[in-house]
Short mmCIF file of N, CA and C in Angstrom, two decimals:
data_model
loop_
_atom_site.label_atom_id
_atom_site.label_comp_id
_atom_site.label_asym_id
_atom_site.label_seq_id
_atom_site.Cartn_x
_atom_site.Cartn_y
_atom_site.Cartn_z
N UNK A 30 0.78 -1.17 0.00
CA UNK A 30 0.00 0.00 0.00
C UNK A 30 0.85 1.27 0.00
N UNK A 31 1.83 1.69 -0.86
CA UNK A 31 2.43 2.66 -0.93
C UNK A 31 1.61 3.73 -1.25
N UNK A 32 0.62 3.86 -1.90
CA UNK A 32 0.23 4.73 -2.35
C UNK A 32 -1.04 5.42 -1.79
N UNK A 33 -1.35 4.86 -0.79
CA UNK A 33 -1.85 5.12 0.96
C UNK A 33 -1.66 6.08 1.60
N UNK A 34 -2.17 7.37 2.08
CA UNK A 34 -1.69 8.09 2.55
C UNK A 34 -1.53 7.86 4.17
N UNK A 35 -0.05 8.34 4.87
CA UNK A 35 -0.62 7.73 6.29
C UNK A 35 -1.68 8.80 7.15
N UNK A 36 -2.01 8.53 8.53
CA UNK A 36 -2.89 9.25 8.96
C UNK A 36 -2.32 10.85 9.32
N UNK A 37 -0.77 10.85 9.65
CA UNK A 37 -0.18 12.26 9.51
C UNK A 37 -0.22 13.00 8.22
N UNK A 38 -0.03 12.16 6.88
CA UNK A 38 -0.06 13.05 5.93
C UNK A 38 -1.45 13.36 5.64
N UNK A 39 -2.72 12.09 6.29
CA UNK A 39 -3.66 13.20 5.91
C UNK A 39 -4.05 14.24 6.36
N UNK A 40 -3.74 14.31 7.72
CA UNK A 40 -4.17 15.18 8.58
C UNK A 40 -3.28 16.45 8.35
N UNK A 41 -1.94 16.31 7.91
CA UNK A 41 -1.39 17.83 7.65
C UNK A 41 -2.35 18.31 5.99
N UNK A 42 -3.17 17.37 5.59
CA UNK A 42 -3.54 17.63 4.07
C UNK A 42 -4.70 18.21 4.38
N UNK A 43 -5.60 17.93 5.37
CA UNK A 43 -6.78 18.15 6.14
C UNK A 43 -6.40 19.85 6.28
N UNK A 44 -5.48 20.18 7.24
CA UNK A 44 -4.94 21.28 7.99
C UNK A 44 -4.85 22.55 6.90
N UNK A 45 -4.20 21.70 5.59
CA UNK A 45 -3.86 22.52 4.26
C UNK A 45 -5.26 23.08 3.94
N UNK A 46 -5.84 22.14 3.50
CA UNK A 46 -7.31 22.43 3.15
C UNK A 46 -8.16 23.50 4.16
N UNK A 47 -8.09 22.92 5.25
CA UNK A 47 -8.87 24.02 6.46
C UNK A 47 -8.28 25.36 6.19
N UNK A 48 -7.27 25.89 6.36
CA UNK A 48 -5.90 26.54 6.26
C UNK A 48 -6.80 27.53 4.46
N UNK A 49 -6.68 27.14 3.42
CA UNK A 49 -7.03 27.38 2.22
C UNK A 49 -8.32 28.05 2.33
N UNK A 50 -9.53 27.04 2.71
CA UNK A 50 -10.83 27.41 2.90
C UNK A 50 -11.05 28.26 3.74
N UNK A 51 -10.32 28.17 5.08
CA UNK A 51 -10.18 29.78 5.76
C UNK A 51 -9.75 31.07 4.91
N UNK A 52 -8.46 30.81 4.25
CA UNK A 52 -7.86 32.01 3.41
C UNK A 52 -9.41 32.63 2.42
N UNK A 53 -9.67 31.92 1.77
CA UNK A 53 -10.73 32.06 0.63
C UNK A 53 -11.96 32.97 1.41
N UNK A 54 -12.31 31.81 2.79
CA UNK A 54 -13.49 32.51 3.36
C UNK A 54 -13.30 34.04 3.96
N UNK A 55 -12.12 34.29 4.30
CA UNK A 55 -11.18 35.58 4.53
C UNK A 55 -11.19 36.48 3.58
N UNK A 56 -11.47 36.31 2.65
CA UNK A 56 -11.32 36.81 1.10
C UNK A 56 -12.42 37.28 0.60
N UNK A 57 -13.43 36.29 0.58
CA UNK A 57 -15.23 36.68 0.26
C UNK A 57 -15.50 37.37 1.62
N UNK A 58 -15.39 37.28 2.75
CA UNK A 58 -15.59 38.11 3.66
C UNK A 58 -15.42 39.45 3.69
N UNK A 59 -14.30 39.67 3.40
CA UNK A 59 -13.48 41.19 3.17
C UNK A 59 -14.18 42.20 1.63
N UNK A 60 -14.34 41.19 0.53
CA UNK A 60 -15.10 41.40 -0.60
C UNK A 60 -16.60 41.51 -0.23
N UNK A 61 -17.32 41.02 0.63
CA UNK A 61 -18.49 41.38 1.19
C UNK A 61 -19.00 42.25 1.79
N UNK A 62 -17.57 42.66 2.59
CA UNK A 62 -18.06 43.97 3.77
C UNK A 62 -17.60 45.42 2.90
N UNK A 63 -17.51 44.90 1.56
CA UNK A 63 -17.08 46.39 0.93
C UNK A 63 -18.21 46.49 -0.10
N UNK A 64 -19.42 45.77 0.11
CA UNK A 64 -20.29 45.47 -1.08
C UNK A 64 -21.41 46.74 0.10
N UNK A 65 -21.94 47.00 -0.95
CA UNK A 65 -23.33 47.68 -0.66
C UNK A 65 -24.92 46.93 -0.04
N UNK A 66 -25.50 47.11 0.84
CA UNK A 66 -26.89 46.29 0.60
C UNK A 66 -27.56 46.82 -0.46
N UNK A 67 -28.60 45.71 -0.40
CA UNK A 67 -29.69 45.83 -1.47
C UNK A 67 -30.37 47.43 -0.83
N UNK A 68 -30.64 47.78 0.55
CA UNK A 68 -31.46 48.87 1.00
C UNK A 68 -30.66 50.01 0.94
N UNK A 69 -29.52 49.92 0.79
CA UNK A 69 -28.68 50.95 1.23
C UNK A 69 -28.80 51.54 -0.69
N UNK A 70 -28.45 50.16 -1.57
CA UNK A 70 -28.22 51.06 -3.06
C UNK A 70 -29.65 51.49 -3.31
N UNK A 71 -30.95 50.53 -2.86
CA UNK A 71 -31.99 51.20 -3.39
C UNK A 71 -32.36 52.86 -3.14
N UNK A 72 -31.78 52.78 -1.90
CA UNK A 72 -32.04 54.48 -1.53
C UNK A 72 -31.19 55.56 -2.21
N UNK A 73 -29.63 55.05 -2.55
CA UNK A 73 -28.69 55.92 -3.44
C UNK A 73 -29.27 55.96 -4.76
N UNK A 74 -30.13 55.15 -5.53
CA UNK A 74 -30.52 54.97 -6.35
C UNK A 74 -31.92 56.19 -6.63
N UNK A 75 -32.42 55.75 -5.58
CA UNK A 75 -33.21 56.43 -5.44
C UNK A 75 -33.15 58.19 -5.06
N UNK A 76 -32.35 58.16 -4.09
CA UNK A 76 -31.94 59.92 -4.19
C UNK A 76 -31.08 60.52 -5.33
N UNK A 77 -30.07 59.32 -6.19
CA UNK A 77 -29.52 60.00 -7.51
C UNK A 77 -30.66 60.46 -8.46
N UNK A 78 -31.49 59.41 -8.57
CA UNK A 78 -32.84 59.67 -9.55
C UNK A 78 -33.38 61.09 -9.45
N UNK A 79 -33.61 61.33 -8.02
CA UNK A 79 -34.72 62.13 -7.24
C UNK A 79 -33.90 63.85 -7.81
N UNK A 80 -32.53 64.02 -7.34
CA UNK A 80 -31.45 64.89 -7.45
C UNK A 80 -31.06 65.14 -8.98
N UNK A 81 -31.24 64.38 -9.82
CA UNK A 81 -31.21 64.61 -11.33
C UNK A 81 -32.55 65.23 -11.48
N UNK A 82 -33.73 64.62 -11.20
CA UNK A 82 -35.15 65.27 -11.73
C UNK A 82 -34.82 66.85 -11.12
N UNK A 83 -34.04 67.06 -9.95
CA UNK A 83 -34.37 68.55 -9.30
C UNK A 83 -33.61 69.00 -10.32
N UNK A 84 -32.47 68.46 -10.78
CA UNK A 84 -31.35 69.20 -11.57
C UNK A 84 -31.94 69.58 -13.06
N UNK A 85 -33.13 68.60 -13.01
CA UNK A 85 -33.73 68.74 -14.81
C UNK A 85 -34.12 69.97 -14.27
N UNK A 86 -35.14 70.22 -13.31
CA UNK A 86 -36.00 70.98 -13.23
C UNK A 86 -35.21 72.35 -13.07
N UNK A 87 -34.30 72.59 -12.15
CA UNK A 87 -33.58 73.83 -12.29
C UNK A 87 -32.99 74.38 -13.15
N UNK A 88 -32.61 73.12 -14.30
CA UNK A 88 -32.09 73.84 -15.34
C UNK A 88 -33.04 74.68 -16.47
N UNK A 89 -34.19 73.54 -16.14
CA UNK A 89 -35.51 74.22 -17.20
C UNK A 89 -35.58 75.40 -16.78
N UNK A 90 -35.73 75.85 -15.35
CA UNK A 90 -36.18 77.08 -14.81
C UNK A 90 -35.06 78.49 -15.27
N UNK A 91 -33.98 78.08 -15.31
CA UNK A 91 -33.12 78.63 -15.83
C UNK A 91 -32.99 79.09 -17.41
N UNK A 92 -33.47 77.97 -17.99
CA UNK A 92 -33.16 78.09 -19.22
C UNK A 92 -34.93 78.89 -20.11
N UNK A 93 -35.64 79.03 -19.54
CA UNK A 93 -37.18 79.71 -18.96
C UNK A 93 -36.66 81.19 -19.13
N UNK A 94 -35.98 81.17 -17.60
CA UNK A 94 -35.53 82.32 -17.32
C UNK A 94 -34.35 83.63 -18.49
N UNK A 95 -33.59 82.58 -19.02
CA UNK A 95 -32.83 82.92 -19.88
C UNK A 95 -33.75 83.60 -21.40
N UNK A 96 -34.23 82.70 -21.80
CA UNK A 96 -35.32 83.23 -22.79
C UNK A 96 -36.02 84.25 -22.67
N UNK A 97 -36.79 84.43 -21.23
CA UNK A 97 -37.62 85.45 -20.62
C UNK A 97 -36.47 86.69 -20.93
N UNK A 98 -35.44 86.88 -20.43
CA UNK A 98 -34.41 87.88 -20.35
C UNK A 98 -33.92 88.39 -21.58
N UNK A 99 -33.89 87.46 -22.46
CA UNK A 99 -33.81 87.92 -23.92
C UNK A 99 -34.84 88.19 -24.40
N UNK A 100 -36.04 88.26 -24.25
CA UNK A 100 -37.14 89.09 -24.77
C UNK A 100 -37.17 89.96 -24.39
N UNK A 101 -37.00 89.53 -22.77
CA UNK A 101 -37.18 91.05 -22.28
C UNK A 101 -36.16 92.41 -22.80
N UNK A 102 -35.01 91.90 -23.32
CA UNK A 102 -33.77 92.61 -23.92
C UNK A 102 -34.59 92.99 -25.02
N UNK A 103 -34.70 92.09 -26.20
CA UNK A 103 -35.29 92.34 -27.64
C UNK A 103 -36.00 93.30 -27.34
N UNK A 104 -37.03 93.29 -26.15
CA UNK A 104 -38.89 94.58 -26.45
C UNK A 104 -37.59 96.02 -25.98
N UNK A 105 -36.82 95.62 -25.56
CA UNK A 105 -36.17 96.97 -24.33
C UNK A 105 -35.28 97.76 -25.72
N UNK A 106 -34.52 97.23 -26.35
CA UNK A 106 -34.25 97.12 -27.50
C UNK A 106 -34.69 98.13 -28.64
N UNK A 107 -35.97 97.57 -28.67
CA UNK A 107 -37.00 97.96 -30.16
C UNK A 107 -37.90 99.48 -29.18
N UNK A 108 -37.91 99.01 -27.97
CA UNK A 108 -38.61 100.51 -27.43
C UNK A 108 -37.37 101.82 -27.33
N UNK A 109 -36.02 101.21 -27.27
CA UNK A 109 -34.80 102.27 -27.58
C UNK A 109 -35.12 102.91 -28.90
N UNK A 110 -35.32 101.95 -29.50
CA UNK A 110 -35.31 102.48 -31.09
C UNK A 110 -36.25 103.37 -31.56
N UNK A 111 -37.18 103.04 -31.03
CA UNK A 111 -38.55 103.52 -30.99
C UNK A 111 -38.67 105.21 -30.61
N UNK A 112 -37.61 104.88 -29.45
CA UNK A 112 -37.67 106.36 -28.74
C UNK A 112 -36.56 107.16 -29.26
N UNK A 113 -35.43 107.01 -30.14
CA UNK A 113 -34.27 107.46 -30.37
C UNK A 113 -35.21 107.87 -31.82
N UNK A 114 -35.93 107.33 -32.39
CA UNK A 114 -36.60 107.88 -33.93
C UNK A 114 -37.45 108.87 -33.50
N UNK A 115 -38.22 108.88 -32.35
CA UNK A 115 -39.04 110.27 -32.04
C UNK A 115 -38.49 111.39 -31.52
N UNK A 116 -37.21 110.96 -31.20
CA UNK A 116 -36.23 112.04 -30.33
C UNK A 116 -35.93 112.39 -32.06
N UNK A 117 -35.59 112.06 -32.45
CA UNK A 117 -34.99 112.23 -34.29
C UNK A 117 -35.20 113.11 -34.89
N UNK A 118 -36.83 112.69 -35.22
CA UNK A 118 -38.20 113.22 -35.65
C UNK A 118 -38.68 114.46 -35.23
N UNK A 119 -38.76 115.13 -33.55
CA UNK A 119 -38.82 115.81 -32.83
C UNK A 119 -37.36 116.71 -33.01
N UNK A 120 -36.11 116.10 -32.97
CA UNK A 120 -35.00 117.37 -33.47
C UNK A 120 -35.27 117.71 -34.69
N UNK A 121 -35.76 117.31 -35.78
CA UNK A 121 -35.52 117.16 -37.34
C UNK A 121 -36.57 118.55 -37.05
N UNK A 122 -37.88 118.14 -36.60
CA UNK A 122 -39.17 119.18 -36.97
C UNK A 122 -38.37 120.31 -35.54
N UNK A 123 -37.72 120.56 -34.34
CA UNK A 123 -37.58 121.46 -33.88
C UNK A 123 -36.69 122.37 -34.79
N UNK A 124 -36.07 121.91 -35.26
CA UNK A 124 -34.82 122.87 -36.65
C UNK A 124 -35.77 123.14 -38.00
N UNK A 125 -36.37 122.53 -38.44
CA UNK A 125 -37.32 122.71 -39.79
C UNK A 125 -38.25 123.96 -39.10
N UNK A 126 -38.64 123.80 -38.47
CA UNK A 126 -40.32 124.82 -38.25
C UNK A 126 -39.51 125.93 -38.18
N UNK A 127 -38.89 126.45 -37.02
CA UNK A 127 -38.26 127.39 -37.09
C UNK A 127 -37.89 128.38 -38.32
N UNK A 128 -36.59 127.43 -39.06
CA UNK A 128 -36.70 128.08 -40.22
C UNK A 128 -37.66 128.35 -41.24
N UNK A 129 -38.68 127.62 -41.52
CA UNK A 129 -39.43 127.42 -42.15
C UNK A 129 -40.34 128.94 -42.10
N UNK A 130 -40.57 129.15 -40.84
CA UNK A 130 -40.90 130.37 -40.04
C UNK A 130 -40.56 131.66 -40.94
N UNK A 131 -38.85 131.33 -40.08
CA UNK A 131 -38.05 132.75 -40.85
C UNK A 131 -38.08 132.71 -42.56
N UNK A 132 -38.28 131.50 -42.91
CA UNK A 132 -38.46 131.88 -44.83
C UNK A 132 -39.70 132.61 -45.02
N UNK A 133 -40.60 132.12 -44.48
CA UNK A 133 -41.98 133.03 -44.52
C UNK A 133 -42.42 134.00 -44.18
N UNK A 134 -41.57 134.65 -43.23
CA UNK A 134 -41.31 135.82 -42.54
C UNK A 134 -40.50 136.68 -43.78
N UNK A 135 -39.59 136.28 -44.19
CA UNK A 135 -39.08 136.85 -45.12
C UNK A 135 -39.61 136.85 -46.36
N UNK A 136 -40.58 135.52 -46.85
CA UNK A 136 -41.30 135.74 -47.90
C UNK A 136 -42.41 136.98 -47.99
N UNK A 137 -43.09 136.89 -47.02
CA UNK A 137 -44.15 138.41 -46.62
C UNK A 137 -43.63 139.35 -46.62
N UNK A 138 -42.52 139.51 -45.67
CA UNK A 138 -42.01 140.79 -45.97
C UNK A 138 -41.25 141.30 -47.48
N UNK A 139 -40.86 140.32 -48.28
CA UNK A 139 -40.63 140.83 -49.64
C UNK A 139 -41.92 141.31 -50.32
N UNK A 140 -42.76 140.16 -50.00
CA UNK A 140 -43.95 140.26 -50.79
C UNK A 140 -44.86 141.97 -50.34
N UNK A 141 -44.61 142.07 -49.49
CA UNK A 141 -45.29 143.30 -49.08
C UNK A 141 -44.77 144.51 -49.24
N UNK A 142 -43.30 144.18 -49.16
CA UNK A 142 -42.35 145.57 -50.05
C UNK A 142 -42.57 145.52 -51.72
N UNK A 143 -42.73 144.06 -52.38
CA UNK A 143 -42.85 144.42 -53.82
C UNK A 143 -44.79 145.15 -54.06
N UNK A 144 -45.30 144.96 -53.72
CA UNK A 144 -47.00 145.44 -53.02
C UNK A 144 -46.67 146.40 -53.14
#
């Protein structure tokens, strides 16, 4: 029966094995306590979800807001323009009438010396 193991070599083979299956169980242990629960990711899961929808929503509000501000620019804009052509309009006719005045002033008075 050489090929028999005796009861020392099984038992240091036993020891190996115990020895191994400890190491391993040492191993998934350590890999376990760095794992997440199921309750713990459902809730990260759940507040990432929750924290993106606020983030949609603030950005909409923003981007709302942004639009609003450029109209509000554009009307602010076209009412400059608006008011810089009557200011225009208003210098153009304060210089015209005037003279317009003195030509007619001077037209009568020719006209009333050639009379």
């Amino acid at each position: 029966m050489p090929d028999e193991l005796t009861v020392g070599e099984l038992g240091r083979s036993i020891d190996a094995l115990r020895g191994e299956l400890r190491d391993g169980m040492a191993a998934l242990n350590a890999r376990l306590d760095r794992m997440v629960t199921t309750e713990v990711y459902a809730a990260q899961s759940a507040h990432t979800e929750w924290r993106m929808a606020e983030l949609a929503r603030e950005l909409e509000k923003l981007r709302n807001e942004a639009a609003r501000l450029e109209d509000d620019f554009e009307a602010y804009q076209r009412a400059e323009q608006e008011r810089r052509e009557r200011d225009r309009q208003t210098r153009l006719y304060s210089a015209i009438i005037p003279i317009l005045l003195g030509v007619l002033a001077v037209a009568a008075t020719i006209w009333a010396a050639i009379r």
